[in-house]
């Protein structure tokens, strides 16, 4: 047990500080990655000179490259699809879809234009109006992408849910946002029917039945295929404006249930500009973002970023598998690849030989986001794939990449890079008042006002305002900036757990835990994990009459897994006679964590006797 703790302590410290201890051989390797190298395909980087871009490029310059609606206004789906379908790109592939079972389908920009028009008309027919919240809850099939774009065209606010969500996760989000329509599939319908009674505002459930097998529709359910057959194909664009809500993503905070982060149509300027300059998308690229739209990355960079740049992209329906992923790259000749550290560490685990079995020579540029990318992973990719992963940083609230490594500059392995042109980032002191000098650790903050900045948390304007101080948006992350202006992630400033790139609020898991009949109290923390960065550990005290046992642990884990989703269940459970609490009765997660990792307990003056 003690050994375990010591290991975790070292691991936790390693995660926090390894970035300063880049081994010498790594540094030497990086001295060879030269600035401005046109790369494998002879393409000049879109951002060729960082210093000049920061001086000369602002958001106005990027906004000028966006079309806007012909009659005035702005709509993210028009920028992503219509403007290409109505221009020279109409026959160009927008989507190469690879099904989990190996099926492939190709959709041109014109195909997506027509299909999204039809569905947008159908949504209108179902009463969807500007500002109505419409959610998707399905696997990554082409219909998911058609649905999300159609919602925006109809003027609705699109809300993508992970298809693996359990009933509590689905109900909380639909109820909180007052969703009007849900688009789902037979695979998820059982869960939807389970939560329906608690969702009086949900008027319609559209069921996409790809496999076409006959099935009965329940109350409020309509068939996607029938709707599409009956709907008009005429253009169906709602004249939205830049400040109209377009996207809602739920994100976890330290307290309370997940909150709806609201983005507006103007966000497309951020998606477009960062996809062009950070992901370095060129018209000839075949791009693959591995993220699901249930996570903001899968929306900003799995839909709007690449398509607003008129780039062809691959969507793979299946989950992670090293061989399967390499196969996708080989089959579609992917050139630009955007993934996440947990997946990269799993690829490392699968070994160099797994990569060598496939022809990955099409790749020219690779990026990563979501968690700290350890320097070793950057070095590994250089060795195994012949290219370094470029880390970048952003979050649901920022809507688009804020800090990044760019193709035209050297990478410092372990650093998130430098602020995007138009973004001002800084490190603030503990009180979030003074900017700190390079080298000092503090709160990572951004000067408010970029186009894809969230505009509010749904129905929680007070909480939204609490995230800003003196014109700075306080990100909730701790970081340092070095003398060269590179930012280095240190950790979260709050209790939020980052497991495999997904933020999980401890409160959400604790709430699910205490619904189990045996659980009296629950406290949840993140503990270091070599692959997923953190996994969830729950401390539980049991109600009278229940005895700790391995069986009970298993049962409780399954209970939470079913209610929430696969990433939000505790991998470890420890039973305690009671949990440390403040005098006001709040469970002291900080103390649980310090004890778990064998770190100093800090101020315990508020600890209940
Ligand atoms: P989400 O809003 O779910 O995308 O999560 C955003 C959070 O993920 C950030 O506030 C960070 O804590 C973490 N994160 C995202 N990108 C990085 C990165 N490149 N390095 C370290 N942490 C990251």
XYZ file of C-alpha atoms and ligand atoms in Angstrom:
632
model
C 0.000 0.000 0.000
C 2.762 2.376 1.031
C 4.691 1.508 -2.125
C 1.637 2.219 -4.155
C 1.325 5.651 -2.579
C 4.987 6.446 -3.115
C 4.622 5.444 -6.743
C 1.599 7.673 -7.201
C 3.290 10.567 -5.467
C 6.226 10.282 -7.816
C 3.883 9.901 -10.719
C 1.873 12.986 -9.687
C 5.022 15.009 -9.279
C 6.297 13.669 -12.554
C 3.177 14.824 -14.341
C 3.519 18.267 -12.897
C 7.184 18.832 -13.387
C 8.430 16.504 -16.080
C 8.157 19.292 -18.606
C 11.053 21.145 -17.041
C 13.172 18.036 -17.048
C 13.266 17.390 -20.746
C 16.121 14.931 -21.175
C 19.125 16.216 -23.108
C 18.758 13.795 -25.963
C 15.198 15.096 -26.435
C 16.431 18.659 -26.651
C 19.033 17.656 -29.194
C 16.436 15.934 -31.268
C 14.355 19.058 -31.299
C 17.177 21.258 -32.380
C 16.917 19.412 -35.652
C 13.272 20.331 -36.238
C 13.851 23.436 -38.234
C 11.724 26.513 -38.544
C 9.813 27.074 -41.739
C 10.496 23.590 -43.073
C 7.948 23.082 -45.859
C 7.529 19.488 -44.680
C 6.800 16.258 -46.481
C 4.468 17.647 -49.095
C 6.334 20.827 -49.894
C 3.509 22.933 -48.485
C 4.465 26.226 -46.925
C 2.938 26.567 -43.448
C -0.078 28.887 -43.332
C 1.597 30.583 -40.411
C 5.132 31.069 -41.675
C 6.368 33.728 -39.253
C 4.907 33.665 -35.737
C 6.224 37.043 -34.568
C 4.939 38.782 -37.680
C 1.570 37.045 -37.507
C 1.118 38.214 -33.927
C 1.859 41.769 -34.953
C -0.155 41.860 -38.144
C -3.051 39.447 -37.744
C -6.072 40.115 -35.580
C -9.551 38.627 -35.485
C -10.794 41.235 -38.006
C -8.398 39.838 -40.595
C -9.750 36.314 -40.068
C -13.370 37.505 -39.999
C -12.797 39.050 -43.419
C -12.089 35.564 -44.835
C -15.514 34.314 -43.724
C -18.387 34.753 -46.217
C -21.321 35.818 -44.075
C -24.858 35.154 -45.290
C -25.748 36.568 -48.708
C -28.479 38.773 -47.221
C -26.428 39.707 -44.119
C -25.925 37.757 -40.901
C -23.792 34.740 -40.108
C -24.466 31.015 -39.817
C -21.861 28.408 -38.941
C -23.413 25.729 -41.168
C -23.421 28.073 -44.161
C -19.685 28.734 -43.637
C -18.974 25.015 -43.221
C -21.015 23.613 -46.105
C -23.105 25.973 -48.225
C -20.421 28.354 -49.337
C -18.365 25.440 -50.683
C -21.361 23.609 -52.151
C -22.447 26.765 -53.945
C -18.945 27.419 -55.255
C -16.172 25.485 -56.937
C -15.911 22.818 -54.242
C -19.358 21.358 -54.765
C -18.118 17.961 -55.962
C -15.152 17.829 -53.617
C -15.361 15.178 -50.871
C -16.377 16.809 -47.609
C -16.734 13.558 -45.649
C -15.100 10.171 -46.003
C -16.945 7.976 -43.562
C -15.414 4.746 -42.302
C -17.911 2.602 -40.402
C -16.915 0.523 -37.392
C -17.382 -2.632 -39.488
C -15.260 -1.320 -42.371
C -18.019 0.202 -44.566
C -17.082 3.391 -46.414
C -19.234 6.227 -47.719
C -18.300 9.450 -49.476
C -20.254 12.706 -49.251
C -19.414 15.763 -51.344
C -20.085 19.295 -50.120
C -23.119 19.295 -52.480
C -24.406 16.052 -50.899
C -24.171 17.544 -47.421
C -25.774 20.768 -48.674
C -28.827 18.867 -49.930
C -29.144 16.505 -46.971
C -28.784 19.262 -44.386
C -31.323 21.409 -46.254
C -33.826 18.568 -46.118
C -33.360 17.926 -42.429
C -33.397 21.650 -41.595
C -36.738 21.947 -43.418
C -38.024 18.920 -41.508
C -36.901 20.430 -38.193
C -38.733 23.624 -39.050
C -41.813 21.530 -39.788
C -41.506 20.070 -36.280
C -41.634 23.577 -34.864
C -37.927 24.237 -34.290
C -37.313 27.988 -34.105
C -34.292 30.198 -33.674
C -32.654 29.509 -30.293
C -34.385 26.156 -29.609
C -32.021 23.530 -28.179
C -31.811 20.402 -30.319
C -29.576 17.497 -29.252
C -28.004 14.500 -30.939
C -27.353 11.244 -29.086
C -25.824 8.754 -31.493
C -22.649 7.151 -32.824
C -20.425 8.897 -35.373
C -22.421 8.040 -38.482
C -22.906 10.495 -41.373
C -26.396 11.295 -39.997
C -24.810 12.717 -36.840
C -22.935 15.277 -38.925
C -25.959 15.968 -41.131
C -28.063 16.458 -38.000
C -25.684 18.883 -36.296
C -25.339 21.028 -39.418
C -29.092 20.954 -40.079
C -29.844 22.140 -36.546
C -27.631 25.182 -37.107
C -29.280 25.831 -40.481
C -32.722 25.780 -38.882
C -31.458 28.364 -36.368
C -31.448 25.901 -33.470
C -28.723 25.492 -30.872
C -26.916 22.205 -31.497
C -26.029 20.012 -28.523
C -24.067 16.816 -29.241
C -24.178 14.096 -26.561
C -21.787 11.131 -26.411
C -23.574 7.995 -27.561
C -22.150 6.138 -24.541
C -23.925 8.377 -22.012
C -26.122 6.641 -19.460
C -29.625 7.792 -18.471
C -28.607 10.289 -15.774
C -26.095 12.033 -18.015
C -28.685 12.317 -20.807
C -31.558 13.452 -18.600
C -29.477 16.083 -16.755
C -28.395 17.756 -20.001
C -31.743 17.630 -21.796
C -33.650 18.809 -18.733
C -31.241 21.621 -17.872
C -31.256 23.023 -21.403
C -34.996 22.505 -21.961
C -34.246 20.608 -25.185
C -37.065 20.569 -27.732
C -35.926 17.833 -30.134
C -33.540 14.884 -29.795
C -32.033 12.997 -32.732
C -30.993 9.470 -31.817
C -30.906 5.838 -32.982
C -32.498 2.494 -32.018
C -29.325 1.686 -30.042
C -29.978 4.536 -27.602
C -33.780 4.536 -27.606
C -34.187 2.365 -24.501
C -32.330 4.919 -22.409
C -34.267 7.796 -23.985
C -37.591 6.140 -23.145
C -36.372 5.610 -19.581
C -35.863 9.345 -19.004
C -38.711 10.709 -21.123
C -41.146 11.251 -18.259
C -38.815 13.847 -16.730
C -38.517 15.817 -19.979
C -41.834 17.592 -20.646
C -40.225 20.152 -22.986
C -38.867 17.487 -25.320
C -41.582 17.407 -27.973
C -39.998 15.145 -30.615
C -37.481 12.330 -30.831
C -36.181 11.667 -34.324
C -34.987 8.076 -34.720
C -32.312 7.432 -37.359
C -32.615 3.825 -38.449
C -29.568 3.241 -40.684
C -30.023 -0.490 -40.782
C -33.580 -0.024 -42.005
C -35.088 -2.896 -40.013
C -38.789 -2.396 -39.246
C -39.340 -1.087 -35.750
C -42.152 0.415 -33.766
C -42.050 4.046 -32.799
C -42.982 5.051 -29.258
C -44.608 8.235 -27.976
C -43.096 11.467 -29.388
C -40.904 9.419 -31.788
C -40.725 10.016 -35.554
C -38.704 8.292 -38.253
C -35.710 10.166 -39.687
C -36.008 8.334 -42.985
C -39.669 9.296 -43.373
C -38.992 12.894 -42.442
C -36.179 13.092 -44.989
C -38.290 11.511 -47.735
C -41.060 14.044 -47.217
C -38.965 17.185 -46.633
C -38.188 19.756 -49.314
C -34.611 20.049 -50.540
C -34.818 23.800 -51.089
C -32.267 25.902 -49.154
C -33.362 26.173 -45.575
C -31.186 28.708 -43.876
C -32.464 30.701 -40.911
C -31.003 34.230 -41.111
C -29.022 34.009 -37.885
C -26.748 36.754 -36.619
C -23.193 36.543 -35.229
C -24.390 36.795 -31.622
C -27.202 34.227 -31.850
C -26.558 31.024 -29.900
C -25.374 28.170 -32.120
C -23.750 25.461 -29.963
C -24.143 24.149 -26.420
C -21.623 21.797 -24.819
C -21.976 20.592 -21.257
C -18.818 20.746 -19.177
C -18.001 19.680 -15.656
C -17.122 22.081 -12.888
C -16.046 21.522 -9.355
C -19.523 22.013 -7.882
C -22.964 21.162 -9.166
C -23.990 19.257 -12.250
C -22.387 19.913 -15.665
C -23.113 23.352 -17.075
C -24.155 24.331 -20.599
C -21.413 26.360 -22.272
C -23.053 28.599 -24.885
C -21.330 29.506 -28.145
C -22.592 31.820 -30.887
C -22.342 31.760 -34.690
C -19.416 34.218 -34.516
C -17.361 31.318 -33.116
C -16.833 30.139 -36.685
C -14.206 32.876 -37.107
C -12.144 31.200 -34.375
C -12.727 27.679 -35.742
C -11.747 28.757 -39.229
C -8.638 30.748 -38.290
C -7.161 28.195 -35.883
C -7.849 25.235 -38.178
C -5.991 27.129 -40.882
C -3.012 28.372 -38.866
C -2.600 25.810 -36.077
C -3.775 22.628 -37.811
C -2.217 24.110 -40.955
C -5.068 22.907 -43.163
C -4.526 23.334 -46.906
C -7.133 22.635 -49.604
C -5.344 19.433 -50.679
C -5.296 17.903 -47.191
C -7.155 14.818 -46.020
C -7.735 15.534 -42.385
C -8.729 13.274 -39.487
C -9.807 14.438 -36.042
C -10.303 11.435 -33.776
C -12.609 13.276 -31.339
C -16.345 12.680 -31.018
C -18.548 15.800 -31.333
C -19.743 15.041 -27.769
C -16.463 16.706 -26.802
C -15.915 20.256 -28.022
C -12.864 19.166 -30.067
C -15.080 16.919 -32.191
C -17.313 19.903 -32.994
C -14.868 22.784 -33.427
C -12.276 20.628 -35.235
C -14.340 17.608 -36.328
C -16.929 19.751 -38.135
C -16.546 23.521 -38.323
C -12.777 24.124 -38.487
C -11.979 21.779 -41.383
C -15.168 22.331 -43.375
C -15.072 26.124 -43.087
C -11.636 25.729 -44.717
C -13.171 23.563 -47.469
C -11.052 20.557 -46.469
C -11.981 16.875 -46.923
C -12.151 15.008 -43.651
C -12.354 11.431 -42.464
C -14.749 10.330 -39.734
C -14.167 6.931 -38.151
C -17.159 5.515 -36.338
C -15.226 3.037 -34.208
C -13.281 3.480 -31.011
C -9.565 3.250 -30.347
C -7.464 0.412 -31.686
C -3.843 0.972 -32.753
C -3.990 -1.239 -35.845
C -7.447 -0.026 -36.828
C -6.410 3.616 -36.522
C -3.276 3.104 -38.588
C -5.425 1.322 -41.160
C -7.683 4.388 -41.426
C -4.663 6.636 -42.035
C -3.325 4.269 -44.664
C -6.674 3.745 -46.424
C -7.628 7.423 -46.727
C -4.074 8.740 -47.013
C -4.636 11.088 -44.109
C -2.248 14.057 -44.219
C -3.170 16.029 -41.088
C -4.114 14.217 -37.903
C -5.496 15.700 -34.675
C -5.673 13.414 -31.652
C -5.206 13.331 -27.883
C -2.508 12.281 -25.402
C -4.257 9.207 -23.967
C -4.614 7.774 -27.470
C -1.008 8.670 -28.255
C 0.189 6.909 -25.093
C -1.842 3.852 -26.109
C -0.196 3.947 -29.533
C 3.186 4.110 -27.785
C 2.180 1.102 -25.713
C 1.244 -0.819 -28.851
C 4.862 -0.271 -29.951
C 6.776 0.993 -32.994
C 6.290 -2.303 -34.797
C 2.508 -1.815 -34.845
C 3.066 1.450 -36.717
C 5.602 -0.047 -39.097
C 3.056 -2.542 -40.453
C 1.167 0.266 -42.198
C 2.044 2.850 -44.794
C 1.714 6.083 -42.855
C 3.798 8.131 -45.284
C 0.804 10.319 -46.213
C 0.969 12.047 -42.799
C 2.564 15.478 -42.954
C 1.464 17.174 -39.748
C 0.106 15.885 -36.424
C -1.403 17.662 -33.429
C -2.672 16.840 -29.951
C -4.984 18.397 -27.364
C -6.913 17.680 -24.203
C -4.337 16.786 -21.568
C -0.657 17.385 -20.976
C 1.318 15.770 -23.767
C 4.405 14.279 -22.141
C 7.721 15.039 -23.908
C 8.351 11.317 -24.354
C 5.225 11.087 -26.545
C 6.526 13.852 -28.796
C 9.866 12.115 -29.127
C 8.181 8.763 -29.727
C 6.055 10.099 -32.568
C 9.124 11.626 -34.196
C 10.764 8.199 -34.077
C 7.799 5.964 -34.925
C 5.829 8.199 -37.304
C 8.620 10.475 -38.491
C 6.752 13.551 -37.208
C 6.451 15.268 -33.828
C 3.002 15.780 -32.274
C 2.264 19.491 -31.909
C 0.491 20.093 -28.617
C -2.094 22.817 -28.241
C -4.295 24.045 -25.428
C -7.889 25.208 -25.181
C -11.129 24.270 -23.446
C -14.886 24.057 -23.955
C -15.314 27.653 -22.812
C -12.722 29.059 -25.221
C -14.377 27.395 -28.241
C -11.154 27.316 -30.236
C -7.415 26.770 -29.767
C -5.774 29.535 -27.716
C -2.193 28.368 -27.178
C -0.346 26.220 -29.681
C 2.792 24.876 -31.235
C 2.895 25.886 -34.902
C 4.491 24.144 -37.867
C 6.836 27.048 -38.494
C 8.550 27.094 -35.148
C 10.557 24.772 -32.961
C 8.649 22.717 -30.436
C 9.683 22.673 -26.824
C 8.484 19.167 -25.968
C 6.113 19.342 -23.023
C 5.083 22.945 -23.667
C 1.606 23.830 -24.909
C 3.231 26.474 -27.122
C 2.477 30.150 -27.582
C -0.756 32.183 -27.837
C -2.551 32.298 -31.175
C -2.376 35.651 -33.026
C -5.234 37.700 -31.556
C -5.077 35.886 -28.203
C -3.504 37.478 -25.127
C -2.601 34.946 -22.453
C -0.952 35.579 -19.111
C -0.227 34.119 -15.694
C -1.984 35.820 -12.776
C -1.124 35.686 -9.075
C -3.184 33.807 -6.457
C -5.678 36.696 -6.123
C -5.996 36.897 -9.932
C -5.006 40.554 -9.798
C -1.356 40.911 -10.822
C 0.396 39.461 -13.855
C 3.368 37.331 -12.848
C 6.841 37.408 -14.330
C 8.084 34.603 -16.605
C 8.935 31.441 -14.697
C 6.375 31.971 -11.942
C 3.469 29.608 -11.521
C -0.097 30.960 -11.250
C -3.536 31.068 -12.858
C -3.641 30.838 -16.637
C -5.833 33.712 -17.866
C -6.914 35.060 -21.258
C -7.866 38.611 -22.233
C -11.632 38.393 -22.828
C -13.124 39.092 -26.229
C -12.098 36.521 -28.864
C -14.872 35.468 -31.307
C -15.388 31.912 -30.042
C -15.382 32.861 -26.372
C -18.447 31.369 -24.644
C -21.177 33.910 -24.057
C -22.707 32.406 -20.925
C -23.423 29.208 -19.019
C -27.038 28.277 -19.745
C -29.207 29.788 -16.999
C -26.127 30.471 -14.856
C -25.086 34.000 -15.742
C -23.734 34.600 -12.211
C -21.355 31.698 -12.481
C -20.297 32.925 -15.929
C -19.467 36.355 -14.537
C -17.503 34.790 -11.696
C -15.060 33.400 -14.288
C -13.846 36.912 -15.231
C -11.702 39.406 -13.305
C -10.574 42.803 -14.601
C -11.190 41.785 -18.194
C -9.344 38.458 -17.817
C -11.065 35.113 -18.267
C -9.701 32.809 -15.542
C -9.307 29.413 -17.171
C -9.191 27.197 -14.056
C -5.759 25.876 -15.056
C -2.421 26.602 -13.413
C 0.564 27.202 -15.648
C 3.874 29.017 -16.146
C 5.188 31.078 -19.025
C 8.892 30.946 -19.871
C 11.180 33.731 -21.136
C 10.343 32.903 -24.751
C 6.596 33.200 -24.179
C 5.921 29.424 -24.200
C 3.268 28.204 -21.747
C 3.754 25.118 -19.565
C 0.772 23.387 -17.987
C 1.048 22.716 -14.255
C -2.362 21.358 -13.244
C -5.992 22.213 -12.603
C -6.715 24.928 -10.050
C -9.844 23.050 -8.961
C -10.991 19.492 -8.180
C -12.060 18.686 -11.737
C -10.635 15.368 -12.936
C -9.152 14.976 -16.418
C -9.412 11.325 -17.368
C -8.351 10.398 -20.878
C -8.974 14.001 -21.916
C -12.503 14.132 -20.521
C -13.297 16.475 -17.683
C -15.319 14.838 -14.959
C -16.762 16.845 -12.092
C -16.403 15.023 -8.771
C -19.843 16.204 -7.724
C -21.512 14.393 -10.614
C -19.873 11.094 -9.641
C -20.512 11.607 -5.915
C -24.206 12.287 -6.643
C -24.472 9.044 -8.588
C -22.622 7.119 -5.860
C -24.877 8.206 -3.035
C -27.897 6.991 -4.969
C -26.614 3.452 -4.405
C -28.507 1.984 -1.408
C -25.291 1.013 0.420
C -23.525 4.380 0.162
C -23.793 6.904 2.987
C -21.135 9.406 1.867
C -18.807 9.630 -1.104
C -15.749 11.733 -1.940
C -14.185 11.527 -5.383
C -10.684 12.489 -6.538
C -8.416 11.938 -9.548
C -5.328 9.774 -9.035
C -2.401 9.633 -11.471
C -2.472 7.019 -14.207
C 0.291 6.366 -16.737
C -2.104 6.166 -19.720
C -5.239 8.192 -18.954
C -3.343 10.860 -16.947
C -5.903 10.502 -14.144
C -8.481 7.907 -13.172
C -11.265 8.309 -10.657
C -10.983 7.043 -7.105
C -13.964 7.109 -4.737
C -13.826 7.068 -0.962
C -17.050 5.728 0.468
C -18.559 5.307 3.886
C -21.313 2.713 4.048
C -24.748 2.878 5.594
C -25.434 0.790 8.702
C -26.053 -2.824 7.845
C -23.637 -2.897 4.864
C -20.200 -4.520 5.034
C -17.225 -3.599 2.831
C -16.447 -6.309 0.283
C -14.887 -6.723 -3.154
C -18.313 -7.744 -4.474
C -19.846 -4.510 -3.238
C -17.055 -2.494 -4.870
C -17.806 -4.168 -8.196
C -21.511 -3.582 -7.837
C -21.048 0.120 -7.024
C -18.680 0.605 -9.987
C -21.221 -0.929 -12.368
C -23.992 1.129 -10.844
C -22.199 4.412 -11.630
C -20.975 3.246 -15.011
C -24.552 2.525 -16.113
C -25.938 5.811 -14.790
C -23.296 8.153 -16.154
C -20.799 6.847 -18.697
C -17.787 4.619 -19.040
C -15.236 7.316 -18.190
C -17.042 8.617 -15.134
C -17.060 5.482 -13.002
C -14.512 5.047 -10.189
C -11.757 2.610 -11.147
C -10.822 2.388 -7.489
C -12.999 2.376 -4.404
C -11.809 2.586 -0.825
C -14.206 2.157 2.090
C -13.625 4.428 5.087
C -15.579 4.527 8.379
C -16.278 8.238 7.689
C -14.967 10.915 5.321
C -13.025 14.044 6.331
C -15.421 17.014 6.264
C -15.353 20.722 6.949
C -17.322 22.047 9.886
C -20.019 23.042 7.408
C -20.254 19.413 6.269
C -18.420 19.589 2.925
C -16.291 16.597 2.071
C -12.624 17.674 1.914
C -11.491 16.209 -1.369
C -8.206 18.081 -1.080
C -7.417 16.187 2.090
C -8.425 12.839 0.596
C -6.059 13.539 -2.267
C -3.165 14.630 -0.065
C -3.561 11.496 2.055
C -3.850 9.273 -1.002
C -0.675 10.658 -2.537
C 1.209 11.057 0.725
C 1.511 14.817 0.179
C 1.374 17.515 2.918
C -2.177 17.929 4.263
C -2.023 21.742 4.279
C -4.489 23.824 6.275
C -6.858 21.540 8.184
C -8.289 24.191 10.506
C -11.770 23.813 9.020
C -11.719 20.035 9.492
C -14.653 18.726 11.502
C -13.612 17.205 14.839
P -12.433 20.526 -22.051
O -13.155 21.783 -21.747
O -13.193 19.295 -21.699
O -11.903 20.469 -23.444
O -11.152 20.494 -21.094
C -10.276 21.583 -21.034
C -9.186 21.293 -20.046
O -8.377 20.192 -20.496
C -8.229 22.438 -19.868
O -8.729 23.432 -19.005
C -7.011 21.705 -19.326
O -7.163 21.434 -17.941
C -7.034 20.412 -20.126
N -6.203 20.566 -21.341
C -6.612 20.801 -22.610
N -5.559 20.850 -23.457
C -4.451 20.671 -22.711
C -3.042 20.628 -22.993
N -2.584 20.769 -24.228
N -2.207 20.447 -21.954
C -2.672 20.289 -20.689
N -3.978 20.307 -20.365
C -4.869 20.489 -21.357
